[in-house]
Short mmCIF file of C-alpha atoms and ligand atoms in Angstrom, two decimals:
data_model
loop_
_atom_site.label_atom_id
_atom_site.label_comp_id
_atom_site.label_asym_id
_atom_site.label_seq_id
_atom_site.Cartn_x
_atom_site.Cartn_y
_atom_site.Cartn_z
CA UNK A 1 40.70 10.05 -3.24
CA UNK A 2 43.17 10.22 -0.39
CA UNK A 3 42.75 7.56 2.24
CA UNK A 4 41.95 8.06 5.88
CA UNK A 5 45.07 6.96 7.79
CA UNK A 6 44.06 4.43 10.45
CA UNK A 7 45.87 5.46 13.64
CA UNK A 8 46.96 2.15 15.16
CA UNK A 9 48.93 3.92 17.87
CA UNK A 10 45.88 5.76 19.18
CA UNK A 11 43.58 2.74 18.87
CA UNK A 12 46.15 0.56 20.70
CA UNK A 13 46.48 3.18 23.47
CA UNK A 14 42.69 3.12 23.97
CA UNK A 15 42.76 -0.65 24.13
CA UNK A 16 45.62 -0.70 26.66
CA UNK A 17 43.66 1.71 28.87
CA UNK A 18 40.65 -0.65 28.77
CA UNK A 19 42.91 -3.60 29.63
CA UNK A 20 44.33 -1.66 32.60
CA UNK A 21 40.74 -1.12 33.83
CA UNK A 22 40.01 -4.85 33.47
CA UNK A 23 43.24 -5.70 35.33
CA UNK A 24 42.17 -3.41 38.19
CA UNK A 25 38.73 -5.07 38.24
CA UNK A 26 40.21 -8.60 38.37
CA UNK A 27 42.60 -7.55 41.15
CA UNK A 28 39.77 -6.05 43.18
CA UNK A 29 37.24 -8.82 42.58
CA UNK A 30 39.55 -11.83 42.86
CA UNK A 31 42.74 -10.59 44.54
CA UNK A 32 44.67 -11.80 41.50
CA UNK A 33 47.32 -9.96 39.46
CA UNK A 34 47.37 -11.16 35.84
CA UNK A 35 50.87 -12.33 34.91
CA UNK A 36 52.52 -12.75 31.51
CA UNK A 37 55.67 -14.82 30.97
CA UNK A 38 57.68 -14.16 27.82
CA UNK A 39 60.38 -16.60 26.77
CA UNK A 40 63.14 -15.35 24.48
CA UNK A 41 65.67 -17.86 23.19
CA UNK A 42 68.83 -16.40 21.65
CA UNK A 43 69.41 -12.75 20.87
CA UNK A 44 67.74 -11.89 17.58
CA UNK A 45 67.81 -8.04 17.63
CA UNK A 46 64.20 -7.59 16.36
CA UNK A 47 62.91 -10.07 18.94
CA UNK A 48 64.86 -8.25 21.69
CA UNK A 49 63.07 -5.03 20.79
CA UNK A 50 59.62 -6.72 20.87
CA UNK A 51 60.34 -8.44 24.17
CA UNK A 52 61.45 -5.18 25.83
CA UNK A 53 58.27 -3.43 24.65
CA UNK A 54 56.13 -6.32 25.89
CA UNK A 55 57.79 -6.11 29.33
CA UNK A 56 57.26 -2.34 29.60
CA UNK A 57 53.65 -2.36 28.41
CA UNK A 58 52.67 -5.36 30.54
CA UNK A 59 53.83 -3.54 33.66
CA UNK A 60 52.20 -0.29 32.55
CA UNK A 61 48.85 -2.15 32.36
CA UNK A 62 49.25 -3.21 36.02
CA UNK A 63 50.16 -6.81 35.23
CA UNK A 64 53.14 -8.85 36.37
CA UNK A 65 55.76 -9.42 33.67
CA UNK A 66 58.19 -12.34 33.80
CA UNK A 67 61.01 -12.48 31.28
CA UNK A 68 62.93 -15.68 30.66
CA UNK A 69 66.01 -15.39 28.49
CA UNK A 70 67.74 -18.54 27.34
CA UNK A 71 70.92 -18.96 25.32
CA UNK A 72 70.54 -19.81 21.61
CA UNK A 73 72.12 -23.22 22.26
CA UNK A 74 69.70 -24.19 25.04
CA UNK A 75 68.59 -27.83 24.77
CA UNK A 76 65.05 -28.81 23.83
CA UNK A 77 64.72 -30.53 27.22
CA UNK A 78 65.65 -27.38 29.15
CA UNK A 79 63.17 -25.31 27.15
CA UNK A 80 60.43 -27.90 27.68
CA UNK A 81 61.21 -27.95 31.42
CA UNK A 82 60.77 -24.17 31.58
CA UNK A 83 57.39 -24.40 29.81
CA UNK A 84 56.30 -27.11 32.28
CA UNK A 85 57.29 -24.85 35.20
CA UNK A 86 55.38 -21.90 33.74
CA UNK A 87 52.32 -24.14 33.17
CA UNK A 88 52.35 -25.02 36.89
CA UNK A 89 53.06 -21.47 38.14
CA UNK A 90 49.82 -20.00 39.56
CA UNK A 91 51.18 -16.45 39.08
CA UNK A 92 51.50 -16.93 35.32
CA UNK A 93 48.27 -16.61 33.30
CA UNK A 94 49.80 -16.12 29.87
CA UNK A 95 52.85 -17.71 28.21
CA UNK A 96 54.43 -16.43 25.01
CA UNK A 97 57.48 -18.04 23.43
CA UNK A 98 58.96 -15.50 21.03
CA UNK A 99 59.22 -16.88 17.50
CA UNK A 100 61.14 -17.76 15.44
CA UNK A 101 63.16 -20.09 17.69
CA UNK A 102 66.82 -20.66 16.80
CA UNK A 103 67.55 -23.57 14.45
CA UNK A 104 67.73 -26.98 16.12
CA UNK A 105 64.75 -26.39 18.42
CA UNK A 106 61.43 -28.06 17.70
CA UNK A 107 58.88 -25.22 17.57
CA UNK A 108 55.89 -27.52 17.21
CA UNK A 109 56.79 -29.49 20.35
CA UNK A 110 57.22 -26.25 22.32
CA UNK A 111 53.84 -24.85 21.20
CA UNK A 112 52.12 -28.17 21.94
CA UNK A 113 53.57 -28.14 25.47
CA UNK A 114 51.98 -24.79 26.45
CA UNK A 115 48.84 -25.10 28.58
CA UNK A 116 46.07 -24.07 26.12
CA UNK A 117 44.46 -21.94 28.88
CA UNK A 118 47.71 -19.90 29.07
CA UNK A 119 48.37 -19.82 25.31
CA UNK A 120 47.97 -16.06 24.78
CA UNK A 121 49.48 -16.42 21.28
CA UNK A 122 46.58 -18.69 20.25
CA UNK A 123 48.99 -21.09 18.53
CA UNK A 124 48.28 -24.32 20.42
CA UNK A 125 46.35 -26.76 18.19
CA UNK A 126 43.48 -26.74 20.69
CA UNK A 127 43.05 -22.97 20.30
CA UNK A 128 43.71 -22.97 16.54
CA UNK A 129 41.17 -25.80 16.16
CA UNK A 130 38.59 -24.08 18.32
CA UNK A 131 38.97 -20.88 16.28
CA UNK A 132 38.61 -22.86 13.03
CA UNK A 133 35.51 -24.52 14.45
CA UNK A 134 33.95 -21.16 15.29
CA UNK A 135 34.23 -21.75 19.06
CA UNK A 136 35.54 -19.31 21.69
CA UNK A 137 39.35 -19.47 21.75
CA UNK A 138 42.43 -17.50 22.65
CA UNK A 139 43.43 -16.21 19.19
CA UNK A 140 46.67 -14.81 17.74
CA UNK A 141 47.26 -11.15 18.60
CA UNK A 142 48.20 -9.66 15.23
CA UNK A 143 45.09 -10.89 13.37
CA UNK A 144 42.87 -9.80 16.29
CA UNK A 145 44.46 -6.35 15.96
CA UNK A 146 43.77 -6.35 12.20
CA UNK A 147 40.06 -7.00 12.82
CA UNK A 148 39.81 -4.16 15.36
CA UNK A 149 41.56 -1.75 12.96
CA UNK A 150 39.16 -2.73 10.16
CA UNK A 151 36.17 -2.27 12.44
CA UNK A 152 37.39 1.23 13.28
CA UNK A 153 36.25 2.14 9.75
CA UNK A 154 33.57 -0.53 8.99
CA UNK A 155 31.39 -1.40 11.98
CA UNK A 156 30.27 -4.57 10.15
CA UNK A 157 32.36 -6.71 7.79
CA UNK A 158 29.36 -8.80 6.78
CA UNK A 159 29.35 -9.71 3.10
CA UNK A 160 32.51 -7.76 2.27
CA UNK A 161 35.11 -9.36 -0.03
CA UNK A 162 38.37 -9.75 1.86
CA UNK A 163 41.72 -10.95 0.59
CA UNK A 164 44.42 -12.16 2.97
CA UNK A 165 47.82 -12.35 1.33
CA UNK A 166 49.97 -14.73 3.40
CA UNK A 167 49.15 -18.04 5.08
CA UNK A 168 51.33 -18.14 8.20
CA UNK A 169 50.13 -19.72 11.43
CA UNK A 170 50.66 -16.41 13.25
CA UNK A 171 48.75 -14.17 10.84
CA UNK A 172 47.20 -15.40 7.56
CA UNK A 173 45.46 -18.58 8.70
CA UNK A 174 43.92 -17.22 11.93
CA UNK A 175 42.95 -13.99 10.14
CA UNK A 176 41.01 -16.06 7.60
CA UNK A 177 39.06 -17.66 10.46
CA UNK A 178 38.41 -14.37 12.27
CA UNK A 179 37.13 -12.79 9.03
CA UNK A 180 34.83 -15.77 8.45
CA UNK A 181 33.48 -15.29 11.99
CA UNK A 182 32.71 -11.68 10.94
CA UNK A 183 30.75 -13.03 7.93
CA UNK A 184 33.19 -11.65 5.37
CA UNK A 185 33.79 -13.53 2.09
CA UNK A 186 37.46 -14.49 2.25
CA UNK A 187 40.11 -15.33 -0.32
CA UNK A 188 43.47 -16.47 1.01
CA UNK A 189 46.40 -15.91 -1.34
CA UNK A 190 50.09 -16.72 -1.02
CA UNK A 191 53.34 -16.96 -2.94
CA UNK A 192 51.94 -19.56 -5.37
CA UNK A 193 48.69 -17.73 -6.12
CA UNK A 194 48.08 -16.76 -9.73
CA UNK A 195 46.82 -13.38 -10.88
CA UNK A 196 47.18 -11.66 -7.51
CA UNK A 197 46.37 -8.21 -8.98
CA UNK A 198 43.01 -9.58 -10.25
CA UNK A 199 42.23 -11.16 -6.89
CA UNK A 200 43.00 -7.86 -5.16
CA UNK A 201 40.91 -5.86 -7.61
CA UNK A 202 37.67 -7.33 -6.22
CA UNK A 203 38.60 -7.00 -2.56
CA UNK A 204 36.88 -4.49 -0.28
CA UNK A 205 39.41 -5.40 2.44
CA UNK A 206 43.08 -6.12 1.68
CA UNK A 207 45.33 -7.70 4.34
CA UNK A 208 48.99 -7.88 3.32
CA UNK A 209 51.09 -10.26 5.43
CA UNK A 210 53.80 -11.54 3.12
CA UNK A 211 56.97 -9.99 4.53
CA UNK A 212 58.13 -8.44 1.24
CA UNK A 213 58.55 -4.68 1.06
CA UNK A 214 55.88 -2.97 -1.10
CA UNK A 215 54.94 -6.20 -2.87
CA UNK A 216 51.30 -5.16 -3.06
CA UNK A 217 51.19 -2.38 -5.64
CA UNK A 218 48.99 0.67 -5.31
CA UNK A 219 47.22 0.07 -8.63
CA UNK A 220 46.02 -3.38 -7.44
CA UNK A 221 43.76 -1.71 -4.88
CA UNK A 222 40.06 -1.36 -5.66
CA UNK A 223 39.00 2.28 -5.26
CA UNK A 224 37.48 2.70 -1.80
CA UNK A 225 38.98 -0.49 -0.33
CA UNK A 226 40.39 -0.68 3.22
CA UNK A 227 44.07 -1.71 3.32
CA UNK A 228 45.63 -3.28 6.42
CA UNK A 229 49.40 -3.68 6.12
CA UNK A 230 50.96 -6.26 8.46
CA UNK A 231 54.46 -6.00 6.93
CA UNK A 232 57.44 -4.61 8.82
CA UNK A 233 60.44 -4.70 6.46
CA UNK A 234 63.54 -2.90 7.62
CA UNK A 235 65.54 -1.47 4.72
CA UNK A 236 69.34 -1.18 4.67
CA UNK A 237 68.80 2.56 5.22
CA UNK A 238 67.04 1.76 8.51
CA UNK A 239 63.65 2.87 7.13
CA UNK A 240 60.66 0.59 7.79
CA UNK A 241 58.47 -0.34 4.83
CA UNK A 242 55.21 -2.24 4.80
CA UNK A 243 54.13 -4.95 2.37
CA UNK A 244 52.02 -2.36 0.50
CA UNK A 245 53.19 0.46 -1.76
CA UNK A 246 51.79 2.98 0.69
CA UNK A 247 51.64 6.32 -1.17
CA UNK A 248 50.11 4.85 -4.34
CA UNK A 249 47.66 2.66 -2.39
CA UNK A 250 46.58 5.67 -0.30
CA UNK A 251 45.50 7.39 -3.54
CA UNK A 252 42.89 4.66 -4.13
CA UNK A 253 41.97 3.24 -0.72
CA UNK A 254 39.33 4.78 1.54
CA UNK A 255 41.43 3.88 4.59
CA UNK A 256 44.91 2.44 5.10
CA UNK A 257 47.24 1.60 7.98
CA UNK A 258 50.68 3.23 8.04
CA UNK A 259 53.96 1.40 8.76
CA UNK A 260 55.05 2.03 11.45
CA UNK A 261 52.07 3.07 13.60
CA UNK A 262 49.39 0.77 12.18
CA UNK A 263 49.18 -2.95 12.96
CA UNK A 264 52.42 -3.05 15.02
CA UNK A 265 51.15 -1.29 18.17
CA UNK A 266 47.98 -3.41 18.11
CA UNK A 267 49.84 -6.71 18.50
CA UNK A 268 51.13 -5.99 22.01
CA UNK A 269 47.84 -4.37 23.04
CA UNK A 270 46.02 -7.57 22.04
CA UNK A 271 48.60 -9.67 23.90
CA UNK A 272 47.76 -7.73 27.06
CA UNK A 273 44.05 -8.17 26.34
CA UNK A 274 44.49 -11.94 25.87
CA UNK A 275 46.46 -12.16 29.14
CA UNK A 276 43.71 -10.29 31.02
CA UNK A 277 41.14 -12.62 29.41
CA UNK A 278 43.11 -15.73 30.43
CA UNK A 279 43.49 -14.44 34.00
CA UNK A 280 39.79 -13.58 34.28
CA UNK A 281 38.89 -17.07 33.01
CA UNK A 282 41.17 -18.61 35.63
CA UNK A 283 39.60 -16.46 38.35
CA UNK A 284 36.12 -17.62 37.25
CA UNK A 285 37.24 -21.26 37.33
CA UNK A 286 38.62 -20.58 40.81
CA UNK A 287 41.74 -22.67 40.29
N1 GUN B 301 57.25 -13.13 16.51
C1 GUN B 301 56.72 -12.13 15.78
N2 GUN B 301 55.41 -11.94 16.13
C2 GUN B 301 55.14 -12.85 17.09
C3 GUN B 301 53.97 -13.14 17.84
O1 GUN B 301 52.89 -12.55 17.69
N3 GUN B 301 54.10 -14.16 18.73
C4 GUN B 301 55.25 -14.85 18.90
N4 GUN B 301 55.26 -15.82 19.79
N5 GUN B 301 56.35 -14.59 18.23
C5 GUN B 301 56.29 -13.59 17.32
#
């Protein structure tokens, strides 16, 4: 078997076009331009690349994009003051603080300070708790993208065995909750899990989000499984590798995401979608 390659670039482009339509609708109906503020502290090169893409794609969708760049040695108080300003700013409907923050800054305090209604990363405890409770919530963009990619090959995930490898707040934990909401049977594995190959062998859906190049071996994959690779590991050569041994996994899977061009493009598309959702909710509340 050779797997169908799930085209994240094309699926993300379709999603961005739908977001642009929704932005036009909100503008027309409510005279409101959705706005996204991105805060970048320091100058981590990978984060710089993401932030530039976010800026470009936000504007391309017809939304306002506000970039706030702070020096790596900014004080906690200054950062908290910026968040407070963005919370009050009526032109800002979504706030994203690029992670990881430089050492010395308290990430938890920053996330807790974001207005949950503007928390387009879905990281605030109110949104994370609502998601875990099965209530409507703004949810993290990468796991939302993973669900859409999976549904591009399986309209329903009901009753399927899923394994999520990785338990981060940005990906693994929210993905577990989103999969439960889809009625999948979910195993969450991590660096301390025993017998990972055996756990993978029964999975119809494999989500790899560990941040280690090709850690998930091709022969762990159950024939016919769908493999979603969240990893982006840049090699010394400059080549990008996923968390899955792609060529060998593609021999067994029915469908697999490539790296690059799989999950990556979906993350920003979902960020735009969350921002449009937050703006539409604000327009409905009329405040
Ligand atoms: N760094 C890498 N991915 C993300 C993300 O989705 N959100 C934030 N805030 N930071 C990130």
